[in-house]
PDB file of C-alpha atoms in Angstrom:
ATOM      1  CA  UNK A   7     107.720 113.435 115.352  1.00 95.00           C
ATOM      2  CA  UNK A   8     104.742 115.294 113.950  1.00 95.00           C
ATOM      3  CA  UNK A   9     101.585 114.811 115.985  1.00 97.00           C
ATOM      4  CA  UNK A  10      98.084 116.175 115.520  1.00 98.00           C
ATOM      5  CA  UNK A  11      95.615 115.424 118.301  1.00 98.00           C
ATOM      6  CA  UNK A  12      91.953 116.337 117.835  1.00 98.00           C
ATOM      7  CA  UNK A  13      89.369 116.666 120.565  1.00 98.00           C
ATOM      8  CA  UNK A  14      85.918 118.081 121.150  1.00 98.00           C
ATOM      9  CA  UNK A  15      83.723 115.673 119.239  1.00 97.00           C
ATOM     10  CA  UNK A  16      80.587 114.134 120.627  1.00 98.00           C
ATOM     11  CA  UNK A  17      76.830 113.835 120.337  1.00 98.00           C
ATOM     12  CA  UNK A  18      75.020 117.092 119.665  1.00 98.00           C
ATOM     13  CA  UNK A  19      71.452 117.963 118.743  1.00 98.00           C
ATOM     14  CA  UNK A  20      70.590 119.483 115.369  1.00 98.00           C
ATOM     15  CA  UNK A  21      70.894 123.255 115.405  1.00 98.00           C
ATOM     16  CA  UNK A  22      73.383 123.296 118.263  1.00 98.00           C
ATOM     17  CA  UNK A  23      77.088 124.156 118.233  1.00 98.00           C
ATOM     18  CA  UNK A  24      80.350 122.352 118.853  1.00 98.00           C
ATOM     19  CA  UNK A  25      83.989 123.422 118.819  1.00 98.00           C
ATOM     20  CA  UNK A  26      86.769 121.090 117.795  1.00 98.00           C
ATOM     21  CA  UNK A  27      90.424 121.546 118.705  1.00 98.00           C
ATOM     22  CA  UNK A  28      93.616 120.122 117.259  1.00 98.00           C
ATOM     23  CA  UNK A  29      96.890 120.420 119.136  1.00 98.00           C
ATOM     24  CA  UNK A  30      99.957 120.202 116.931  1.00 98.00           C
ATOM     25  CA  UNK A  31     103.499 119.247 117.880  1.00 98.00           C
ATOM     26  CA  UNK A  32     106.745 118.199 116.241  1.00 97.00           C
ATOM     27  CA  UNK A  33     106.870 120.998 113.661  1.00 96.00           C
ATOM     28  CA  UNK A  34     106.792 124.776 113.424  1.00 96.00           C
ATOM     29  CA  UNK A  35     103.023 125.277 113.483  1.00 97.00           C
ATOM     30  CA  UNK A  36     103.036 128.855 112.234  1.00 95.00           C
ATOM     31  CA  UNK A  37     104.826 127.831 109.030  1.00 96.00           C
ATOM     32  CA  UNK A  38     101.942 125.761 107.690  1.00 96.00           C
ATOM     33  CA  UNK A  39      98.443 126.134 106.377  1.00 95.00           C
ATOM     34  CA  UNK A  40      96.087 123.790 108.215  1.00 96.00           C
ATOM     35  CA  UNK A  41      92.956 122.024 107.027  1.00 97.00           C
ATOM     36  CA  UNK A  42      89.980 120.138 108.430  1.00 98.00           C
ATOM     37  CA  UNK A  43      88.726 117.160 106.443  1.00 98.00           C
ATOM     38  CA  UNK A  44      85.737 115.049 107.366  1.00 98.00           C
ATOM     39  CA  UNK A  45      84.429 111.593 106.587  1.00 98.00           C
ATOM     40  CA  UNK A  46      80.811 110.617 107.057  1.00 98.00           C
ATOM     41  CA  UNK A  47      80.280 107.021 108.216  1.00 97.00           C
ATOM     42  CA  UNK A  48      81.043 104.658 105.350  1.00 96.00           C
ATOM     43  CA  UNK A  49      81.683 107.546 102.959  1.00 97.00           C
ATOM     44  CA  UNK A  50      84.624 109.278 101.316  1.00 97.00           C
ATOM     45  CA  UNK A  51      86.782 112.218 102.322  1.00 97.00           C
ATOM     46  CA  UNK A  52      85.485 115.796 102.144  1.00 96.00           C
ATOM     47  CA  UNK A  53      87.380 119.042 102.579  1.00 96.00           C
ATOM     48  CA  UNK A  54      85.779 121.226 105.260  1.00 97.00           C
ATOM     49  CA  UNK A  55      87.965 124.254 105.896  1.00 97.00           C
ATOM     50  CA  UNK A  56      91.476 125.628 105.502  1.00 95.00           C
ATOM     51  CA  UNK A  57      93.422 128.468 107.069  1.00 96.00           C
ATOM     52  CA  UNK A  58      96.654 130.159 106.062  1.00 95.00           C
ATOM     53  CA  UNK A  59      99.693 129.967 108.321  1.00 96.00           C
ATOM     54  CA  UNK A  60      99.054 133.439 109.734  1.00 97.00           C
ATOM     55  CA  UNK A  61      95.327 132.948 110.058  1.00 96.00           C
ATOM     56  CA  UNK A  62      94.754 135.882 107.751  1.00 97.00           C
ATOM     57  CA  UNK A  63      92.676 133.956 105.228  1.00 96.00           C
ATOM     58  CA  UNK A  64      90.213 131.114 105.483  1.00 97.00           C
ATOM     59  CA  UNK A  65      88.467 128.910 102.931  1.00 96.00           C
ATOM     60  CA  UNK A  66      85.285 126.833 103.051  1.00 97.00           C
ATOM     61  CA  UNK A  67      83.086 124.800 100.737  1.00 95.00           C
ATOM     62  CA  UNK A  68      79.528 125.992 100.223  1.00 95.00           C
ATOM     63  CA  UNK A  69      78.249 123.122 102.378  1.00 96.00           C
ATOM     64  CA  UNK A  70      79.624 124.703 105.572  1.00 98.00           C
ATOM     65  CA  UNK A  71      80.190 128.349 104.626  1.00 97.00           C
ATOM     66  CA  UNK A  72      78.474 130.647 107.095  1.00 97.00           C
ATOM     67  CA  UNK A  73      78.084 127.876 109.687  1.00 98.00           C
ATOM     68  CA  UNK A  74      81.671 126.740 110.353  1.00 98.00           C
ATOM     69  CA  UNK A  75      84.640 128.900 111.325  1.00 98.00           C
ATOM     70  CA  UNK A  76      88.234 127.738 111.250  1.00 98.00           C
ATOM     71  CA  UNK A  77      90.764 129.569 113.411  1.00 98.00           C
ATOM     72  CA  UNK A  78      94.157 129.031 114.952  1.00 98.00           C
ATOM     73  CA  UNK A  79      96.268 130.122 117.911  1.00 98.00           C
ATOM     74  CA  UNK A  80      99.868 129.951 116.772  1.00 98.00           C
ATOM     75  CA  UNK A  81     101.146 130.629 120.289  1.00 98.00           C
ATOM     76  CA  UNK A  82      99.405 127.471 121.449  1.00 98.00           C
ATOM     77  CA  UNK A  83     100.003 125.463 118.242  1.00 98.00           C
ATOM     78  CA  UNK A  84      96.302 124.786 118.170  1.00 98.00           C
ATOM     79  CA  UNK A  85      93.760 124.685 115.353  1.00 98.00           C
ATOM     80  CA  UNK A  86      90.042 125.103 115.926  1.00 98.00           C
ATOM     81  CA  UNK A  87      86.792 124.458 114.123  1.00 98.00           C
ATOM     82  CA  UNK A  88      83.700 126.200 115.454  1.00 98.00           C
ATOM     83  CA  UNK A  89      80.618 124.466 114.101  1.00 98.00           C
ATOM     84  CA  UNK A  90      77.256 126.200 114.419  1.00 98.00           C
ATOM     85  CA  UNK A  91      73.761 125.284 113.251  1.00 98.00           C
ATOM     86  CA  UNK A  92      74.766 121.654 112.993  1.00 98.00           C
ATOM     87  CA  UNK A  93      72.804 119.352 110.727  1.00 98.00           C
ATOM     88  CA  UNK A  94      72.469 115.586 110.567  1.00 98.00           C
ATOM     89  CA  UNK A  95      74.584 115.614 107.412  1.00 97.00           C
ATOM     90  CA  UNK A  96      77.493 117.049 109.413  1.00 98.00           C
ATOM     91  CA  UNK A  97      77.796 113.717 111.213  1.00 98.00           C
ATOM     92  CA  UNK A  98      81.326 112.551 110.474  1.00 98.00           C
ATOM     93  CA  UNK A  99      84.800 111.948 111.771  1.00 98.00           C
ATOM     94  CA  UNK A 100      86.705 115.216 111.553  1.00 98.00           C
ATOM     95  CA  UNK A 101      90.424 115.089 110.814  1.00 98.00           C
ATOM     96  CA  UNK A 102      92.952 117.840 111.361  1.00 98.00           C
ATOM     97  CA  UNK A 103      95.629 117.841 108.665  1.00 97.00           C
ATOM     98  CA  UNK A 104      98.836 119.712 108.004  1.00 96.00           C
ATOM     99  CA  UNK A 105      98.419 121.209 104.562  1.00 87.00           C
ATOM    100  CA  UNK A 106     101.603 122.467 102.929  1.00 77.00           C
ATOM    101  CA  UNK A 107     100.197 121.228  99.647  1.00 75.00           C
ATOM    102  CA  UNK A 108     100.606 117.542 100.299  1.00 84.00           C
ATOM    103  CA  UNK A 109      98.535 116.691 103.397  1.00 91.00           C
ATOM    104  CA  UNK A 110     101.322 114.561 104.778  1.00 93.00           C
ATOM    105  CA  UNK A 111     100.074 114.406 108.353  1.00 96.00           C
ATOM    106  CA  UNK A 112      96.633 113.638 109.788  1.00 97.00           C
ATOM    107  CA  UNK A 113      95.295 113.387 113.298  1.00 98.00           C
ATOM    108  CA  UNK A 114      93.422 110.365 114.592  1.00 97.00           C
ATOM    109  CA  UNK A 115      90.088 112.094 114.074  1.00 98.00           C
ATOM    110  CA  UNK A 116      87.232 113.060 116.355  1.00 98.00           C
ATOM    111  CA  UNK A 117      83.680 111.825 115.795  1.00 98.00           C
ATOM    112  CA  UNK A 118      80.821 114.315 115.649  1.00 98.00           C
ATOM    113  CA  UNK A 119      77.314 112.884 115.742  1.00 98.00           C
ATOM    114  CA  UNK A 120      74.403 115.220 115.098  1.00 98.00           C
ATOM    115  CA  UNK A 121      71.185 113.632 116.253  1.00 97.00           C
ATOM    116  CA  UNK A 122      68.199 114.345 118.428  1.00 96.00           C
TER     117      UNK A 122
ATOM    118  CA  UNK B  28      86.115 122.749  91.163  1.00 93.00           C
ATOM    119  CA  UNK B  29      88.425 120.067  89.795  1.00 96.00           C
ATOM    120  CA  UNK B  30      86.760 116.651  89.617  1.00 97.00           C
ATOM    121  CA  UNK B  31      88.768 113.521  90.304  1.00 98.00           C
ATOM    122  CA  UNK B  32      87.253 110.412  88.718  1.00 98.00           C
ATOM    123  CA  UNK B  33      88.624 107.314  90.400  1.00 98.00           C
ATOM    124  CA  UNK B  34      88.308 103.743  89.147  1.00 97.00           C
ATOM    125  CA  UNK B  35      87.507 101.056  89.919  1.00 97.00           C
ATOM    126  CA  UNK B  36      85.308 101.657  92.949  1.00 97.00           C
ATOM    127  CA  UNK B  37      86.188  98.218  94.229  1.00 97.00           C
ATOM    128  CA  UNK B  38      88.332  95.319  93.228  1.00 97.00           C
ATOM    129  CA  UNK B  39      89.424  91.925  94.434  1.00 97.00           C
ATOM    130  CA  UNK B  40      92.868  90.510  93.746  1.00 97.00           C
ATOM    131  CA  UNK B  41      95.038  87.618  94.851  1.00 97.00           C
ATOM    132  CA  UNK B  42      98.193  87.808  96.904  1.00 97.00           C
ATOM    133  CA  UNK B  43     101.119  88.506  94.619  1.00 97.00           C
ATOM    134  CA  UNK B  44      98.997  90.146  91.922  1.00 97.00           C
ATOM    135  CA  UNK B  45      99.886  93.444  90.311  1.00 98.00           C
ATOM    136  CA  UNK B  46      97.155  95.969  91.062  1.00 98.00           C
ATOM    137  CA  UNK B  47      96.518  99.354  89.445  1.00 98.00           C
ATOM    138  CA  UNK B  48      94.085 102.077  90.535  1.00 98.00           C
ATOM    139  CA  UNK B  49      93.494 105.167  88.406  1.00 98.00           C
ATOM    140  CA  UNK B  50      92.320 108.747  88.859  1.00 98.00           C
ATOM    141  CA  UNK B  51      91.496 111.106  86.029  1.00 98.00           C
ATOM    142  CA  UNK B  52      91.547 114.855  86.602  1.00 98.00           C
ATOM    143  CA  UNK B  53      88.988 117.130  84.952  1.00 97.00           C
ATOM    144  CA  UNK B  54      91.591 119.900  84.573  1.00 96.00           C
ATOM    145  CA  UNK B  55      95.339 120.135  84.458  1.00 96.00           C
ATOM    146  CA  UNK B  56      96.743 119.431  87.933  1.00 97.00           C
ATOM    147  CA  UNK B  57     100.361 118.979  86.927  1.00 96.00           C
ATOM    148  CA  UNK B  58     101.887 116.597  89.432  1.00 96.00           C
ATOM    149  CA  UNK B  59      99.811 117.822  92.390  1.00 96.00           C
ATOM    150  CA  UNK B  60      98.376 114.396  93.025  1.00 97.00           C
ATOM    151  CA  UNK B  61      98.664 112.302  96.154  1.00 97.00           C
ATOM    152  CA  UNK B  62      97.477 108.812  97.024  1.00 98.00           C
ATOM    153  CA  UNK B  63      96.217 107.796 100.470  1.00 98.00           C
ATOM    154  CA  UNK B  64      95.572 104.436 102.063  1.00 98.00           C
ATOM    155  CA  UNK B  65      92.900 104.085 104.708  1.00 98.00           C
ATOM    156  CA  UNK B  66      92.354 100.989 106.812  1.00 98.00           C
ATOM    157  CA  UNK B  67      89.197 100.463 108.894  1.00 95.00           C
ATOM    158  CA  UNK B  68      89.062 102.748 111.899  1.00 95.00           C
ATOM    159  CA  UNK B  69      92.290 104.501 110.965  1.00 97.00           C
ATOM    160  CA  UNK B  70      93.256 107.873 109.567  1.00 98.00           C
ATOM    161  CA  UNK B  71      94.306 108.139 105.924  1.00 97.00           C
ATOM    162  CA  UNK B  72      98.000 107.519 105.338  1.00 97.00           C
ATOM    163  CA  UNK B  73      99.809 109.276 102.538  1.00 96.00           C
ATOM    164  CA  UNK B  74     101.474 106.782 100.219  1.00 97.00           C
ATOM    165  CA  UNK B  75     102.465 108.817  97.163  1.00 97.00           C
ATOM    166  CA  UNK B  76     102.867 112.570  96.630  1.00 96.00           C
ATOM    167  CA  UNK B  77     103.778 114.651  93.620  1.00 96.00           C
ATOM    168  CA  UNK B  78     102.241 111.889  91.492  1.00 97.00           C
ATOM    169  CA  UNK B  79     105.336 109.672  91.635  1.00 98.00           C
ATOM    170  CA  UNK B  80     107.151 110.219  94.933  1.00 97.00           C
ATOM    171  CA  UNK B  81     107.035 107.491  97.562  1.00 97.00           C
ATOM    172  CA  UNK B  82     106.248 108.831 101.019  1.00 95.00           C
ATOM    173  CA  UNK B  83     108.581 107.982 103.873  1.00 93.00           C
ATOM    174  CA  UNK B  84     108.185 104.473 105.228  1.00 95.00           C
ATOM    175  CA  UNK B  85     105.987 103.233 102.372  1.00 97.00           C
ATOM    176  CA  UNK B  86     107.007  99.851 100.928  1.00 97.00           C
ATOM    177  CA  UNK B  87     108.703  99.944  97.542  1.00 98.00           C
ATOM    178  CA  UNK B  88     106.002  97.722  95.999  1.00 98.00           C
ATOM    179  CA  UNK B  89     103.884 100.894  95.823  1.00 98.00           C
ATOM    180  CA  UNK B  90     104.467 103.302  92.944  1.00 98.00           C
ATOM    181  CA  UNK B  91     102.748 106.215  91.262  1.00 98.00           C
ATOM    182  CA  UNK B  92     102.696 107.273  87.642  1.00 98.00           C
ATOM    183  CA  UNK B  93     101.123 109.806  85.326  1.00 98.00           C
ATOM    184  CA  UNK B  94      99.968 109.699  81.734  1.00 96.00           C
ATOM    185  CA  UNK B  95      98.441 112.993  80.705  1.00 94.00           C
ATOM    186  CA  UNK B  96      95.479 113.596  82.992  1.00 96.00           C
ATOM    187  CA  UNK B  97      95.449 109.998  84.224  1.00 97.00           C
ATOM    188  CA  UNK B  98      97.235 109.151  87.443  1.00 98.00           C
ATOM    189  CA  UNK B  99      97.832 105.623  88.654  1.00 98.00           C
ATOM    190  CA  UNK B 100      98.747 103.889  91.862  1.00 98.00           C
ATOM    191  CA  UNK B 101     100.315 100.475  91.338  1.00 98.00           C
ATOM    192  CA  UNK B 102     101.064  97.740  93.830  1.00 98.00           C
ATOM    193  CA  UNK B 103     103.574  95.455  92.179  1.00 98.00           C
ATOM    194  CA  UNK B 104     102.938  92.394  94.320  1.00 97.00           C
ATOM    195  CA  UNK B 105      99.871  92.475  96.527  1.00 97.00           C
ATOM    196  CA  UNK B 106     100.269  91.594 100.190  1.00 97.00           C
ATOM    197  CA  UNK B 107      97.517  90.932 102.730  1.00 96.00           C
ATOM    198  CA  UNK B 108      98.295  94.138 104.622  1.00 96.00           C
ATOM    199  CA  UNK B 109      97.424  96.161 101.507  1.00 97.00           C
ATOM    200  CA  UNK B 110      93.711  95.511 101.986  1.00 97.00           C
ATOM    201  CA  UNK B 111      92.293  99.009 102.401  1.00 98.00           C
ATOM    202  CA  UNK B 112      90.499 101.845 100.674  1.00 98.00           C
ATOM    203  CA  UNK B 113      92.673 104.044  98.482  1.00 98.00           C
ATOM    204  CA  UNK B 114      91.941 107.689  97.643  1.00 98.00           C
ATOM    205  CA  UNK B 115      93.557 110.150  95.284  1.00 98.00           C
ATOM    206  CA  UNK B 116      93.718 113.858  96.061  1.00 97.00           C
ATOM    207  CA  UNK B 117      94.479 116.860  93.885  1.00 96.00           C
ATOM    208  CA  UNK B 118      96.002 119.824  95.665  1.00 94.00           C
ATOM    209  CA  UNK B 119      96.945 122.218  92.868  1.00 94.00           C
ATOM    210  CA  UNK B 120      94.080 124.547  93.691  1.00 91.00           C
ATOM    211  CA  UNK B 121      91.353 125.074  96.238  1.00 86.00           C
ATOM    212  CA  UNK B 122      89.203 123.319  96.972  1.00 91.00           C
ATOM    213  CA  UNK B 123      91.356 120.211  97.289  1.00 93.00           C
ATOM    214  CA  UNK B 124      89.296 117.348  95.910  1.00 96.00           C
ATOM    215  CA  UNK B 125      89.423 113.635  96.505  1.00 97.00           C
ATOM    216  CA  UNK B 126      88.571 110.707  94.315  1.00 98.00           C
ATOM    217  CA  UNK B 127      85.646 108.602  95.488  1.00 98.00           C
ATOM    218  CA  UNK B 128      87.870 105.792  96.682  1.00 98.00           C
ATOM    219  CA  UNK B 129      88.788 102.249  95.652  1.00 98.00           C
ATOM    220  CA  UNK B 130      88.107  99.407  98.047  1.00 98.00           C
ATOM    221  CA  UNK B 131      90.772  96.767  97.578  1.00 98.00           C
ATOM    222  CA  UNK B 132      89.983  93.293  98.816  1.00 96.00           C
ATOM    223  CA  UNK B 133      92.050  90.159  98.870  1.00 91.00           C
ATOM    224  CA  UNK B 134      90.627  87.086  97.108  1.00 90.00           C
TER     225      UNK B 134
END
């Protein structure tokens, strides 16, 4: 059974940093691209970052480019999202997803609240 | 970026009704279109992939279709458990882009 379990969310002040983790199980982690998607309270779904299966390439929207860094440790089957210079508009539930083109599997999400 | 225009933004239907939600792509996405269902407090659940393929475990009353650049999700006979927000997603190219969502309510 495929499982994606996120952690690391919480309340953080504007301008500070936070690192999210996603532990994967039930599939060969290093065969798949992985993606973070977020959802602000009461809003729609927004792509945040993606990483190739080897970790050799990463992709970001302009809204987070230069502030967020996606990475992975294939030996630990773990995906990360380092978030720096956080803003109030980054407040959202962050989901880890298995890409592979079809986004078949999602974690339960971890809530990040950016507020003073 | 490819824009996905989803309609309607909300709708109300009765149990047993046939319901259709549509997404229009701003560029050719082939069949790289998925539909997701999201219930309150839950993660999105993939319902349809490849425009017409039913995901594992999804009831057969759900179906997907394509007509040109228009993609539709149809529920043939609405059940109470189908109350949710539905999103389309194109994944032919980066960035992957979602429709704005359709909130489906039961009358």
